[in-house]
PDB file of C-alpha atoms in Angstrom:
ATOM      1  CA  UNK A   4      37.657   8.297   3.520  1.00  0.00           C
ATOM      2  CA  UNK A   5      35.628   6.020   1.308  1.00  0.00           C
ATOM      3  CA  UNK A   6      32.772   7.555  -0.665  1.00  0.00           C
ATOM      4  CA  UNK A   7      29.180   6.454  -1.014  1.00  0.00           C
ATOM      5  CA  UNK A   8      26.849   7.736  -3.816  1.00  0.00           C
ATOM      6  CA  UNK A   9      23.156   7.817  -3.236  1.00  0.00           C
ATOM      7  CA  UNK A  10      20.861   8.079  -6.240  1.00  0.00           C
ATOM      8  CA  UNK A  11      18.019   9.926  -4.537  1.00  0.00           C
ATOM      9  CA  UNK A  12      17.613  12.500  -1.753  1.00  0.00           C
ATOM     10  CA  UNK A  13      17.152  10.827   1.607  1.00  0.00           C
ATOM     11  CA  UNK A  14      16.361  12.346   4.941  1.00  0.00           C
ATOM     12  CA  UNK A  15      19.541  13.670   6.502  1.00  0.00           C
ATOM     13  CA  UNK A  16      18.817  11.590   9.593  1.00  0.00           C
ATOM     14  CA  UNK A  17      19.407   8.502   7.485  1.00  0.00           C
ATOM     15  CA  UNK A  18      22.983   9.414   6.795  1.00  0.00           C
ATOM     16  CA  UNK A  19      24.076  11.656   9.686  1.00  0.00           C
ATOM     17  CA  UNK A  20      26.015   8.948  11.572  1.00  0.00           C
ATOM     18  CA  UNK A  21      27.700   7.543   8.467  1.00  0.00           C
ATOM     19  CA  UNK A  22      29.008  10.937   7.456  1.00  0.00           C
ATOM     20  CA  UNK A  23      31.462  10.665  10.395  1.00  0.00           C
ATOM     21  CA  UNK A  24      33.043   7.751   8.668  1.00  0.00           C
ATOM     22  CA  UNK A  25      32.268   8.095   4.961  1.00  0.00           C
ATOM     23  CA  UNK A  26      31.943  10.839   2.384  1.00  0.00           C
ATOM     24  CA  UNK A  27      28.299  10.735   1.203  1.00  0.00           C
ATOM     25  CA  UNK A  28      26.861  12.387  -1.924  1.00  0.00           C
ATOM     26  CA  UNK A  29      23.132  12.860  -2.531  1.00  0.00           C
ATOM     27  CA  UNK A  30      21.195  14.906  -5.171  1.00  0.00           C
ATOM     28  CA  UNK A  31      18.818  17.706  -4.362  1.00  0.00           C
ATOM     29  CA  UNK A  32      16.118  15.297  -5.710  1.00  0.00           C
ATOM     30  CA  UNK A  33      17.269  12.453  -7.974  1.00  0.00           C
ATOM     31  CA  UNK A  34      20.352  11.771 -10.041  1.00  0.00           C
ATOM     32  CA  UNK A  35      19.839  10.732 -13.646  1.00  0.00           C
ATOM     33  CA  UNK A  36      21.594   7.627 -14.924  1.00  0.00           C
ATOM     34  CA  UNK A  37      23.820   9.952 -17.038  1.00  0.00           C
ATOM     35  CA  UNK A  38      24.782  11.823 -13.879  1.00  0.00           C
ATOM     36  CA  UNK A  39      25.476   8.679 -11.975  1.00  0.00           C
ATOM     37  CA  UNK A  40      27.662   7.307 -14.752  1.00  0.00           C
ATOM     38  CA  UNK A  41      29.778  10.566 -14.606  1.00  0.00           C
ATOM     39  CA  UNK A  42      30.059  10.542 -10.798  1.00  0.00           C
ATOM     40  CA  UNK A  43      30.579   6.862 -10.073  1.00  0.00           C
ATOM     41  CA  UNK A  44      34.229   6.562 -11.014  1.00  0.00           C
ATOM     42  CA  UNK A  45      35.106   8.346  -7.771  1.00  0.00           C
ATOM     43  CA  UNK A  46      33.038   6.178  -5.420  1.00  0.00           C
ATOM     44  CA  UNK A  47      33.457   2.909  -3.531  1.00  0.00           C
ATOM     45  CA  UNK A  48      29.791   2.300  -3.186  1.00  0.00           C
ATOM     46  CA  UNK A  49      26.445   3.309  -4.598  1.00  0.00           C
ATOM     47  CA  UNK A  50      22.939   2.999  -3.091  1.00  0.00           C
ATOM     48  CA  UNK A  51      20.261   2.623  -5.766  1.00  0.00           C
ATOM     49  CA  UNK A  52      16.936   4.079  -4.652  1.00  0.00           C
ATOM     50  CA  UNK A  53      14.281   3.339  -7.239  1.00  0.00           C
ATOM     51  CA  UNK A  54      16.863   3.428 -10.046  1.00  0.00           C
ATOM     52  CA  UNK A  55      18.488   0.674 -12.175  1.00  0.00           C
ATOM     53  CA  UNK A  56      22.255   0.005 -12.030  1.00  0.00           C
ATOM     54  CA  UNK A  57      23.048  -1.476 -15.368  1.00  0.00           C
ATOM     55  CA  UNK A  58      26.246  -2.886 -16.816  1.00  0.00           C
ATOM     56  CA  UNK A  59      27.505   0.407 -18.201  1.00  0.00           C
ATOM     57  CA  UNK A  60      27.230   2.214 -14.871  1.00  0.00           C
ATOM     58  CA  UNK A  61      29.018  -0.768 -13.014  1.00  0.00           C
ATOM     59  CA  UNK A  62      31.685  -0.713 -15.687  1.00  0.00           C
ATOM     60  CA  UNK A  63      32.304   3.006 -15.126  1.00  0.00           C
ATOM     61  CA  UNK A  64      32.597   2.391 -11.302  1.00  0.00           C
ATOM     62  CA  UNK A  65      36.260   1.525 -11.439  1.00  0.00           C
ATOM     63  CA  UNK A  66      36.583   1.822  -7.657  1.00  0.00           C
ATOM     64  CA  UNK A  67      33.295   0.105  -6.877  1.00  0.00           C
ATOM     65  CA  UNK A  68      33.180  -2.323  -3.968  1.00  0.00           C
ATOM     66  CA  UNK A  69      29.530  -2.419  -3.183  1.00  0.00           C
ATOM     67  CA  UNK A  70      26.209  -1.796  -4.827  1.00  0.00           C
ATOM     68  CA  UNK A  71      23.212  -1.387  -2.423  1.00  0.00           C
ATOM     69  CA  UNK A  72      19.593  -1.679  -3.384  1.00  0.00           C
ATOM     70  CA  UNK A  73      16.757  -0.208  -1.349  1.00  0.00           C
ATOM     71  CA  UNK A  74      14.683  -3.377  -1.651  1.00  0.00           C
ATOM     72  CA  UNK A  75      14.931  -7.103  -1.416  1.00  0.00           C
ATOM     73  CA  UNK A  76      14.772  -7.764  -5.139  1.00  0.00           C
ATOM     74  CA  UNK A  77      17.865  -6.716  -7.001  1.00  0.00           C
ATOM     75  CA  UNK A  78      16.909  -7.453 -10.573  1.00  0.00           C
ATOM     76  CA  UNK A  79      17.298  -3.697 -11.321  1.00  0.00           C
ATOM     77  CA  UNK A  80      21.049  -4.259 -10.833  1.00  0.00           C
ATOM     78  CA  UNK A  81      23.260  -6.206 -13.213  1.00  0.00           C
ATOM     79  CA  UNK A  82      24.200  -8.393 -10.422  1.00  0.00           C
ATOM     80  CA  UNK A  83      25.852 -11.110 -12.591  1.00  0.00           C
ATOM     81  CA  UNK A  84      28.348  -8.523 -13.927  1.00  0.00           C
ATOM     82  CA  UNK A  85      28.844  -7.103 -10.385  1.00  0.00           C
ATOM     83  CA  UNK A  86      29.622 -10.588  -9.141  1.00  0.00           C
ATOM     84  CA  UNK A  87      32.154 -11.116 -11.947  1.00  0.00           C
ATOM     85  CA  UNK A  88      33.826  -7.930 -10.815  1.00  0.00           C
ATOM     86  CA  UNK A  89      33.811  -8.987  -7.179  1.00  0.00           C
ATOM     87  CA  UNK A  90      31.419  -6.266  -6.186  1.00  0.00           C
ATOM     88  CA  UNK A  91      29.109  -6.887  -3.294  1.00  0.00           C
ATOM     89  CA  UNK A  92      25.393  -6.552  -3.985  1.00  0.00           C
ATOM     90  CA  UNK A  93      23.599  -5.468  -0.767  1.00  0.00           C
ATOM     91  CA  UNK A  94      19.768  -5.717  -0.318  1.00  0.00           C
ATOM     92  CA  UNK A  95      17.165  -5.341   2.390  1.00  0.00           C
ATOM     93  CA  UNK A  96      15.693  -8.776   3.099  1.00  0.00           C
ATOM     94  CA  UNK A  97      14.594  -8.163   6.757  1.00  0.00           C
ATOM     95  CA  UNK A  98      12.601  -4.920   6.747  1.00  0.00           C
ATOM     96  CA  UNK A  99      10.510  -5.819   3.656  1.00  0.00           C
ATOM     97  CA  UNK A 100       9.176  -8.972   5.189  1.00  0.00           C
ATOM     98  CA  UNK A 101       6.262  -7.852   7.341  1.00  0.00           C
ATOM     99  CA  UNK A 102       4.911  -5.035   5.246  1.00  0.00           C
ATOM    100  CA  UNK A 103       4.962  -7.003   2.040  1.00  0.00           C
ATOM    101  CA  UNK A 104       3.382  -9.968   3.617  1.00  0.00           C
ATOM    102  CA  UNK A 105       0.630  -7.672   5.039  1.00  0.00           C
ATOM    103  CA  UNK A 106      -0.095  -6.360   1.665  1.00  0.00           C
ATOM    104  CA  UNK A 107      -0.282  -9.827   0.166  1.00  0.00           C
ATOM    105  CA  UNK A 108      -2.954 -10.708   2.834  1.00  0.00           C
ATOM    106  CA  UNK A 109      -4.725  -7.370   2.172  1.00  0.00           C
ATOM    107  CA  UNK A 110      -4.939  -8.049  -1.544  1.00  0.00           C
ATOM    108  CA  UNK A 111      -6.092 -11.613  -0.932  1.00  0.00           C
ATOM    109  CA  UNK A 112      -8.941 -10.445   1.275  1.00  0.00           C
ATOM    110  CA  UNK A 113      -9.798  -7.466  -0.946  1.00  0.00           C
ATOM    111  CA  UNK A 114     -10.221  -9.611  -3.952  1.00  0.00           C
ATOM    112  CA  UNK A 115     -11.901 -12.683  -2.322  1.00  0.00           C
ATOM    113  CA  UNK A 116     -14.354 -10.636  -0.442  1.00  0.00           C
ATOM    114  CA  UNK A 117     -14.973  -8.004  -3.224  1.00  0.00           C
ATOM    115  CA  UNK A 118     -13.930  -5.060  -1.093  1.00  0.00           C
ATOM    116  CA  UNK A 119     -12.945  -2.793  -3.882  1.00  0.00           C
ATOM    117  CA  UNK A 120     -15.953  -3.697  -6.100  1.00  0.00           C
ATOM    118  CA  UNK A 121     -18.460  -3.189  -3.275  1.00  0.00           C
ATOM    119  CA  UNK A 122     -16.809   0.093  -2.490  1.00  0.00           C
ATOM    120  CA  UNK A 123     -17.057   1.325  -5.936  1.00  0.00           C
ATOM    121  CA  UNK A 124     -20.754   0.210  -6.277  1.00  0.00           C
ATOM    122  CA  UNK A 125     -21.716   1.710  -3.030  1.00  0.00           C
ATOM    123  CA  UNK A 126     -20.218   5.128  -3.692  1.00  0.00           C
ATOM    124  CA  UNK A 127     -22.073   5.165  -7.061  1.00  0.00           C
ATOM    125  CA  UNK A 128     -25.517   3.889  -5.852  1.00  0.00           C
ATOM    126  CA  UNK A 129     -25.476   5.096  -2.223  1.00  0.00           C
ATOM    127  CA  UNK A 130     -27.687   2.054  -1.602  1.00  0.00           C
ATOM    128  CA  UNK A 131     -26.952  -1.143   0.268  1.00  0.00           C
ATOM    129  CA  UNK A 132     -28.385  -4.038  -1.923  1.00  0.00           C
ATOM    130  CA  UNK A 133     -30.083  -6.974  -0.279  1.00  0.00           C
ATOM    131  CA  UNK A 134     -28.142 -10.028  -1.537  1.00  0.00           C
ATOM    132  CA  UNK A 135     -28.746 -13.585  -0.671  1.00  0.00           C
ATOM    133  CA  UNK A 136     -26.574 -16.644  -1.851  1.00  0.00           C
ATOM    134  CA  UNK A 137     -24.049 -14.262  -3.394  1.00  0.00           C
ATOM    135  CA  UNK A 138     -21.663 -16.414  -5.480  1.00  0.00           C
ATOM    136  CA  UNK A 139     -19.034 -14.058  -6.622  1.00  0.00           C
ATOM    137  CA  UNK A 140     -16.740 -14.007  -3.458  1.00  0.00           C
ATOM    138  CA  UNK A 141     -15.177 -16.555  -1.156  1.00  0.00           C
ATOM    139  CA  UNK A 142     -14.586 -17.025   2.465  1.00  0.00           C
ATOM    140  CA  UNK A 143     -10.885 -17.791   3.180  1.00  0.00           C
ATOM    141  CA  UNK A 144     -11.382 -19.757   6.326  1.00  0.00           C
ATOM    142  CA  UNK A 145     -10.898 -23.393   5.652  1.00  0.00           C
ATOM    143  CA  UNK A 146      -9.601 -22.810   2.153  1.00  0.00           C
ATOM    144  CA  UNK A 147      -6.116 -23.826   0.912  1.00  0.00           C
ATOM    145  CA  UNK A 148      -3.437 -21.136   0.267  1.00  0.00           C
ATOM    146  CA  UNK A 149      -0.677 -22.120  -2.000  1.00  0.00           C
ATOM    147  CA  UNK A 150       2.566 -20.235  -1.372  1.00  0.00           C
ATOM    148  CA  UNK A 151       5.075 -20.221  -4.339  1.00  0.00           C
ATOM    149  CA  UNK A 152       8.442 -19.071  -2.946  1.00  0.00           C
ATOM    150  CA  UNK A 153       8.896 -19.953   0.722  1.00  0.00           C
ATOM    151  CA  UNK A 154      11.507 -17.500   1.760  1.00  0.00           C
ATOM    152  CA  UNK A 155      11.095 -14.839   4.512  1.00  0.00           C
ATOM    153  CA  UNK A 156       8.095 -13.184   2.916  1.00  0.00           C
ATOM    154  CA  UNK A 157       6.449 -16.457   1.872  1.00  0.00           C
ATOM    155  CA  UNK A 158       6.737 -17.834   5.416  1.00  0.00           C
ATOM    156  CA  UNK A 159       5.371 -14.634   6.857  1.00  0.00           C
ATOM    157  CA  UNK A 160       2.312 -14.716   4.546  1.00  0.00           C
ATOM    158  CA  UNK A 161       1.779 -18.342   5.463  1.00  0.00           C
ATOM    159  CA  UNK A 162       1.759 -17.549   9.279  1.00  0.00           C
ATOM    160  CA  UNK A 163      -0.778 -14.687   8.779  1.00  0.00           C
ATOM    161  CA  UNK A 164      -3.021 -16.918   6.557  1.00  0.00           C
ATOM    162  CA  UNK A 165      -2.797 -19.774   9.039  1.00  0.00           C
ATOM    163  CA  UNK A 166      -4.123 -17.372  11.674  1.00  0.00           C
ATOM    164  CA  UNK A 167      -7.068 -16.727   9.335  1.00  0.00           C
ATOM    165  CA  UNK A 168      -7.825 -20.474   9.383  1.00  0.00           C
ATOM    166  CA  UNK A 169      -6.427 -21.326   6.021  1.00  0.00           C
ATOM    167  CA  UNK A 170      -4.586 -24.638   5.118  1.00  0.00           C
ATOM    168  CA  UNK A 171      -1.070 -23.882   3.890  1.00  0.00           C
ATOM    169  CA  UNK A 172       0.750 -25.713   1.120  1.00  0.00           C
ATOM    170  CA  UNK A 173       3.940 -24.413  -0.574  1.00  0.00           C
ATOM    171  CA  UNK A 174       6.484 -24.949  -3.282  1.00  0.00           C
ATOM    172  CA  UNK A 175      10.024 -23.731  -3.239  1.00  0.00           C
ATOM    173  CA  UNK A 176      13.186 -24.871  -5.049  1.00  0.00           C
ATOM    174  CA  UNK A 177      14.503 -25.565  -1.651  1.00  0.00           C
ATOM    175  CA  UNK A 178      12.325 -27.334   0.870  1.00  0.00           C
ATOM    176  CA  UNK A 179      12.136 -25.815   4.406  1.00  0.00           C
ATOM    177  CA  UNK A 180      13.377 -27.688   7.417  1.00  0.00           C
ATOM    178  CA  UNK A 181      10.850 -30.077   9.007  1.00  0.00           C
ATOM    179  CA  UNK A 182      10.745 -28.020  12.261  1.00  0.00           C
ATOM    180  CA  UNK A 183       9.911 -24.848  10.169  1.00  0.00           C
ATOM    181  CA  UNK A 184       7.098 -26.705   8.361  1.00  0.00           C
ATOM    182  CA  UNK A 185       5.801 -27.960  11.715  1.00  0.00           C
ATOM    183  CA  UNK A 186       5.933 -24.550  13.322  1.00  0.00           C
ATOM    184  CA  UNK A 187       4.000 -22.843  10.486  1.00  0.00           C
ATOM    185  CA  UNK A 188       1.837 -25.804   9.705  1.00  0.00           C
ATOM    186  CA  UNK A 189       2.776 -25.886   6.036  1.00  0.00           C
ATOM    187  CA  UNK A 190       2.970 -28.856   3.665  1.00  0.00           C
ATOM    188  CA  UNK A 191       5.514 -29.007   0.915  1.00  0.00           C
ATOM    189  CA  UNK A 192       4.327 -30.065  -2.477  1.00  0.00           C
ATOM    190  CA  UNK A 193       5.510 -29.957  -6.035  1.00  0.00           C
ATOM    191  CA  UNK A 194       4.672 -26.960  -8.137  1.00  0.00           C
ATOM    192  CA  UNK A 195       1.975 -28.755 -10.070  1.00  0.00           C
ATOM    193  CA  UNK A 196       0.481 -30.184  -6.882  1.00  0.00           C
ATOM    194  CA  UNK A 197       0.161 -26.684  -5.372  1.00  0.00           C
ATOM    195  CA  UNK A 198      -1.434 -25.420  -8.546  1.00  0.00           C
ATOM    196  CA  UNK A 199      -3.956 -28.177  -8.509  1.00  0.00           C
ATOM    197  CA  UNK A 200      -5.085 -27.895  -4.832  1.00  0.00           C
ATOM    198  CA  UNK A 201      -4.869 -24.213  -3.937  1.00  0.00           C
ATOM    199  CA  UNK A 202      -7.895 -21.985  -3.759  1.00  0.00           C
ATOM    200  CA  UNK A 203      -5.541 -18.908  -3.632  1.00  0.00           C
ATOM    201  CA  UNK A 204      -1.965 -18.850  -4.867  1.00  0.00           C
ATOM    202  CA  UNK A 205       0.457 -16.134  -3.653  1.00  0.00           C
ATOM    203  CA  UNK A 206       3.748 -15.559  -5.381  1.00  0.00           C
ATOM    204  CA  UNK A 207       6.920 -14.743  -3.377  1.00  0.00           C
ATOM    205  CA  UNK A 208       9.829 -15.988  -5.439  1.00  0.00           C
ATOM    206  CA  UNK A 209      12.610 -13.873  -6.935  1.00  0.00           C
ATOM    207  CA  UNK A 210      12.618 -12.749 -10.588  1.00  0.00           C
ATOM    208  CA  UNK A 211      15.151 -14.867 -12.372  1.00  0.00           C
ATOM    209  CA  UNK A 212      15.526 -16.272 -15.875  1.00  0.00           C
ATOM    210  CA  UNK A 213      14.024 -19.464 -14.554  1.00  0.00           C
ATOM    211  CA  UNK A 214      10.888 -17.673 -13.104  1.00  0.00           C
ATOM    212  CA  UNK A 215      10.199 -15.427 -16.184  1.00  0.00           C
ATOM    213  CA  UNK A 216       6.551 -16.218 -17.069  1.00  0.00           C
ATOM    214  CA  UNK A 217       6.419 -18.922 -14.494  1.00  0.00           C
ATOM    215  CA  UNK A 218       2.744 -18.272 -14.466  1.00  0.00           C
ATOM    216  CA  UNK A 219       1.337 -18.537 -18.005  1.00  0.00           C
ATOM    217  CA  UNK A 220      -1.577 -20.186 -19.867  1.00  0.00           C
ATOM    218  CA  UNK A 221      -0.267 -23.622 -19.146  1.00  0.00           C
ATOM    219  CA  UNK A 222       0.089 -22.875 -15.397  1.00  0.00           C
ATOM    220  CA  UNK A 223      -3.365 -21.331 -15.182  1.00  0.00           C
ATOM    221  CA  UNK A 224      -4.753 -24.373 -16.842  1.00  0.00           C
ATOM    222  CA  UNK A 225      -3.458 -26.559 -14.074  1.00  0.00           C
ATOM    223  CA  UNK A 226      -4.942 -24.365 -11.344  1.00  0.00           C
ATOM    224  CA  UNK A 227      -8.406 -25.055  -9.817  1.00  0.00           C
ATOM    225  CA  UNK A 228     -11.339 -23.463 -11.649  1.00  0.00           C
ATOM    226  CA  UNK A 229     -12.286 -20.269  -9.782  1.00  0.00           C
ATOM    227  CA  UNK A 230      -9.011 -19.900  -7.988  1.00  0.00           C
ATOM    228  CA  UNK A 231      -7.461 -16.572  -7.124  1.00  0.00           C
ATOM    229  CA  UNK A 232      -3.857 -15.181  -7.775  1.00  0.00           C
ATOM    230  CA  UNK A 233      -1.864 -12.816  -5.714  1.00  0.00           C
ATOM    231  CA  UNK A 234       1.376 -11.324  -6.768  1.00  0.00           C
ATOM    232  CA  UNK A 235       3.541  -9.095  -4.587  1.00  0.00           C
ATOM    233  CA  UNK A 236       6.816 -10.358  -6.003  1.00  0.00           C
ATOM    234  CA  UNK A 237       7.797  -9.265  -9.584  1.00  0.00           C
ATOM    235  CA  UNK A 238       5.389  -8.591 -12.439  1.00  0.00           C
ATOM    236  CA  UNK A 239       7.218 -10.510 -15.188  1.00  0.00           C
ATOM    237  CA  UNK A 240       6.901 -13.824 -13.196  1.00  0.00           C
ATOM    238  CA  UNK A 241       3.347 -13.719 -14.595  1.00  0.00           C
ATOM    239  CA  UNK A 242       2.560 -13.435 -18.304  1.00  0.00           C
ATOM    240  CA  UNK A 243       0.071 -10.578 -18.260  1.00  0.00           C
ATOM    241  CA  UNK A 244      -1.647 -11.423 -21.474  1.00  0.00           C
ATOM    242  CA  UNK A 245      -2.339 -15.027 -20.274  1.00  0.00           C
ATOM    243  CA  UNK A 246      -3.541 -13.693 -16.923  1.00  0.00           C
ATOM    244  CA  UNK A 247      -5.982 -11.376 -18.616  1.00  0.00           C
ATOM    245  CA  UNK A 248      -7.374 -14.300 -20.662  1.00  0.00           C
ATOM    246  CA  UNK A 249      -7.682 -16.477 -17.569  1.00  0.00           C
ATOM    247  CA  UNK A 250      -9.508 -13.709 -15.675  1.00  0.00           C
ATOM    248  CA  UNK A 251     -11.809 -12.973 -18.524  1.00  0.00           C
ATOM    249  CA  UNK A 252     -12.664 -16.577 -19.180  1.00  0.00           C
ATOM    250  CA  UNK A 253     -13.520 -17.273 -15.519  1.00  0.00           C
ATOM    251  CA  UNK A 254     -10.744 -19.760 -15.135  1.00  0.00           C
ATOM    252  CA  UNK A 255      -9.530 -17.492 -12.455  1.00  0.00           C
ATOM    253  CA  UNK A 256     -12.105 -15.874 -10.274  1.00  0.00           C
ATOM    254  CA  UNK A 257      -9.843 -12.839  -9.435  1.00  0.00           C
ATOM    255  CA  UNK A 258      -6.338 -11.551  -8.856  1.00  0.00           C
ATOM    256  CA  UNK A 259      -4.722  -9.083  -6.437  1.00  0.00           C
ATOM    257  CA  UNK A 260      -1.615  -7.471  -7.965  1.00  0.00           C
ATOM    258  CA  UNK A 261       1.033  -5.103  -6.571  1.00  0.00           C
ATOM    259  CA  UNK A 262       3.473  -5.680  -9.408  1.00  0.00           C
ATOM    260  CA  UNK A 263       3.150  -5.736 -13.175  1.00  0.00           C
ATOM    261  CA  UNK A 264       4.976  -7.160 -16.195  1.00  0.00           C
ATOM    262  CA  UNK A 265       5.428  -3.826 -17.883  1.00  0.00           C
ATOM    263  CA  UNK A 266       6.072  -1.544 -14.886  1.00  0.00           C
ATOM    264  CA  UNK A 267       5.718   1.379 -14.342  1.00  0.00           C
ATOM    265  CA  UNK A 268       2.871   0.911 -16.857  1.00  0.00           C
ATOM    266  CA  UNK A 269      -0.165  -1.255 -16.239  1.00  0.00           C
ATOM    267  CA  UNK A 270      -1.878  -2.861 -19.271  1.00  0.00           C
ATOM    268  CA  UNK A 271      -5.025  -1.129 -20.159  1.00  0.00           C
ATOM    269  CA  UNK A 272      -6.927  -4.387 -20.608  1.00  0.00           C
ATOM    270  CA  UNK A 273      -5.831  -5.639 -17.172  1.00  0.00           C
ATOM    271  CA  UNK A 274      -6.810  -2.321 -15.591  1.00  0.00           C
ATOM    272  CA  UNK A 275     -10.313  -2.541 -17.194  1.00  0.00           C
ATOM    273  CA  UNK A 276     -11.141  -5.894 -15.629  1.00  0.00           C
ATOM    274  CA  UNK A 277     -13.605  -5.783 -12.677  1.00  0.00           C
ATOM    275  CA  UNK A 278     -12.133  -8.905 -10.957  1.00  0.00           C
ATOM    276  CA  UNK A 279      -8.728  -7.489 -10.189  1.00  0.00           C
ATOM    277  CA  UNK A 280      -7.455  -5.355  -7.352  1.00  0.00           C
ATOM    278  CA  UNK A 281      -4.470  -3.240  -8.223  1.00  0.00           C
ATOM    279  CA  UNK A 282      -1.872  -1.378  -6.087  1.00  0.00           C
ATOM    280  CA  UNK A 283       1.179   0.444  -7.525  1.00  0.00           C
ATOM    281  CA  UNK A 284       4.098  -1.638  -6.146  1.00  0.00           C
ATOM    282  CA  UNK A 285       3.623  -0.332  -2.651  1.00  0.00           C
ATOM    283  CA  UNK A 286       4.457  -3.378  -0.495  1.00  0.00           C
ATOM    284  CA  UNK A 287       6.861  -1.354   1.587  1.00  0.00           C
ATOM    285  CA  UNK A 288       5.510   2.145   1.023  1.00  0.00           C
ATOM    286  CA  UNK A 289       5.185   3.527   4.522  1.00  0.00           C
ATOM    287  CA  UNK A 290       7.616   6.006   5.808  1.00  0.00           C
ATOM    288  CA  UNK A 291       8.629   3.857   8.875  1.00  0.00           C
ATOM    289  CA  UNK A 292       9.419   0.873   6.637  1.00  0.00           C
ATOM    290  CA  UNK A 293      11.345   2.915   4.087  1.00  0.00           C
ATOM    291  CA  UNK A 294      13.521   4.458   6.679  1.00  0.00           C
ATOM    292  CA  UNK A 295      14.325   1.002   8.148  1.00  0.00           C
ATOM    293  CA  UNK A 296      15.123  -0.309   4.613  1.00  0.00           C
ATOM    294  CA  UNK A 297      17.505   2.658   4.033  1.00  0.00           C
ATOM    295  CA  UNK A 298      19.278   1.874   7.344  1.00  0.00           C
ATOM    296  CA  UNK A 299      19.503  -1.814   6.451  1.00  0.00           C
ATOM    297  CA  UNK A 300      20.974  -1.122   3.062  1.00  0.00           C
ATOM    298  CA  UNK A 301      23.448   1.528   4.151  1.00  0.00           C
ATOM    299  CA  UNK A 302      24.352  -0.599   7.115  1.00  0.00           C
ATOM    300  CA  UNK A 303      25.311  -3.463   4.869  1.00  0.00           C
ATOM    301  CA  UNK A 304      27.329  -1.196   2.623  1.00  0.00           C
ATOM    302  CA  UNK A 305      29.137   0.301   5.506  1.00  0.00           C
ATOM    303  CA  UNK A 306      29.894  -3.108   6.921  1.00  0.00           C
ATOM    304  CA  UNK A 307      31.391  -4.283   3.672  1.00  0.00           C
ATOM    305  CA  UNK A 308      33.504  -1.133   3.146  1.00  0.00           C
ATOM    306  CA  UNK A 309      34.985  -1.679   6.607  1.00  0.00           C
ATOM    307  CA  UNK A 310      36.117  -5.087   5.409  1.00  0.00           C
ATOM    308  CA  UNK A 311      33.568  -7.091   7.333  1.00  0.00           C
ATOM    309  CA  UNK A 312      30.882  -9.537   6.113  1.00  0.00           C
ATOM    310  CA  UNK A 313      27.373  -8.020   6.014  1.00  0.00           C
ATOM    311  CA  UNK A 314      24.437 -10.340   6.699  1.00  0.00           C
ATOM    312  CA  UNK A 315      22.458  -8.867   3.748  1.00  0.00           C
ATOM    313  CA  UNK A 316      24.953  -9.586   0.948  1.00  0.00           C
ATOM    314  CA  UNK A 317      23.010 -11.105  -1.974  1.00  0.00           C
ATOM    315  CA  UNK A 318      26.085 -12.545  -3.757  1.00  0.00           C
ATOM    316  CA  UNK A 319      28.116 -14.075  -1.014  1.00  0.00           C
ATOM    317  CA  UNK A 320      30.132 -16.165  -3.479  1.00  0.00           C
ATOM    318  CA  UNK A 321      32.422 -13.150  -3.958  1.00  0.00           C
ATOM    319  CA  UNK A 322      33.634 -13.637  -0.365  1.00  0.00           C
ATOM    320  CA  UNK A 323      35.204 -16.963  -1.242  1.00  0.00           C
TER     321      UNK A 323
END
């Protein structure tokens, strides 16, 4: 019977069926990396739940066949080394799509319509001010949304924004099929063209060496004056210091952020700015979604351990 190591305690309902086929080990709460490193030589698979799986842990996993991640991004795993070893990296691309795209839209509306700032002021003053010709916020209807990264989540955001009456432009390393563009009503542009014309830019590309600090002072200089930035992808895609400067100078009118360059910490200067809305990396943080993600990740692991091809393998090159 093959063995699966899970790094954090999960509801027993998540693993009950798999126990009939695999030996599963979970902690009472959370395993430390030192504990995982000691245990992993005896396991064919590990599911990382909010924990990195670096080179040394993979190296210790002499029997490892699969590494699962309870999320779509897998930059917390040394996936390049895993690929060299012929180890499958399994993620959860399907069940993150709708909740993450919902949060991106929520952050966009919260920052463009001043929801958090209004809430804070009203709680403090207990008085509804009479405002005419208020120029801080923006109506999204009729404006242009630039989607950077047009995968599952980017497309889902685009569909939702289209329903709000926004014009959709996008950039991705790989252009979508014409029928997909037509269905969504999205126009492909170069990266610089998207920067120049979008009133709001939302980031949905993976974190790679090539996307590190993709958004920086030079990028912000190419954006429209008074544009907004939304990031529900990975924090280090944006240079936080340059973002702070763009927000302070007024080059950007505001930002809605669910991810941060130095997670789990948020920079004090960024947190002090009134024209940002911040959430603590909670794009999928509802119980129903997390249970679906666990099932997706464990399902992919089990499929691979059975000698079959999972649909959610992130490094399919190992299959030949």
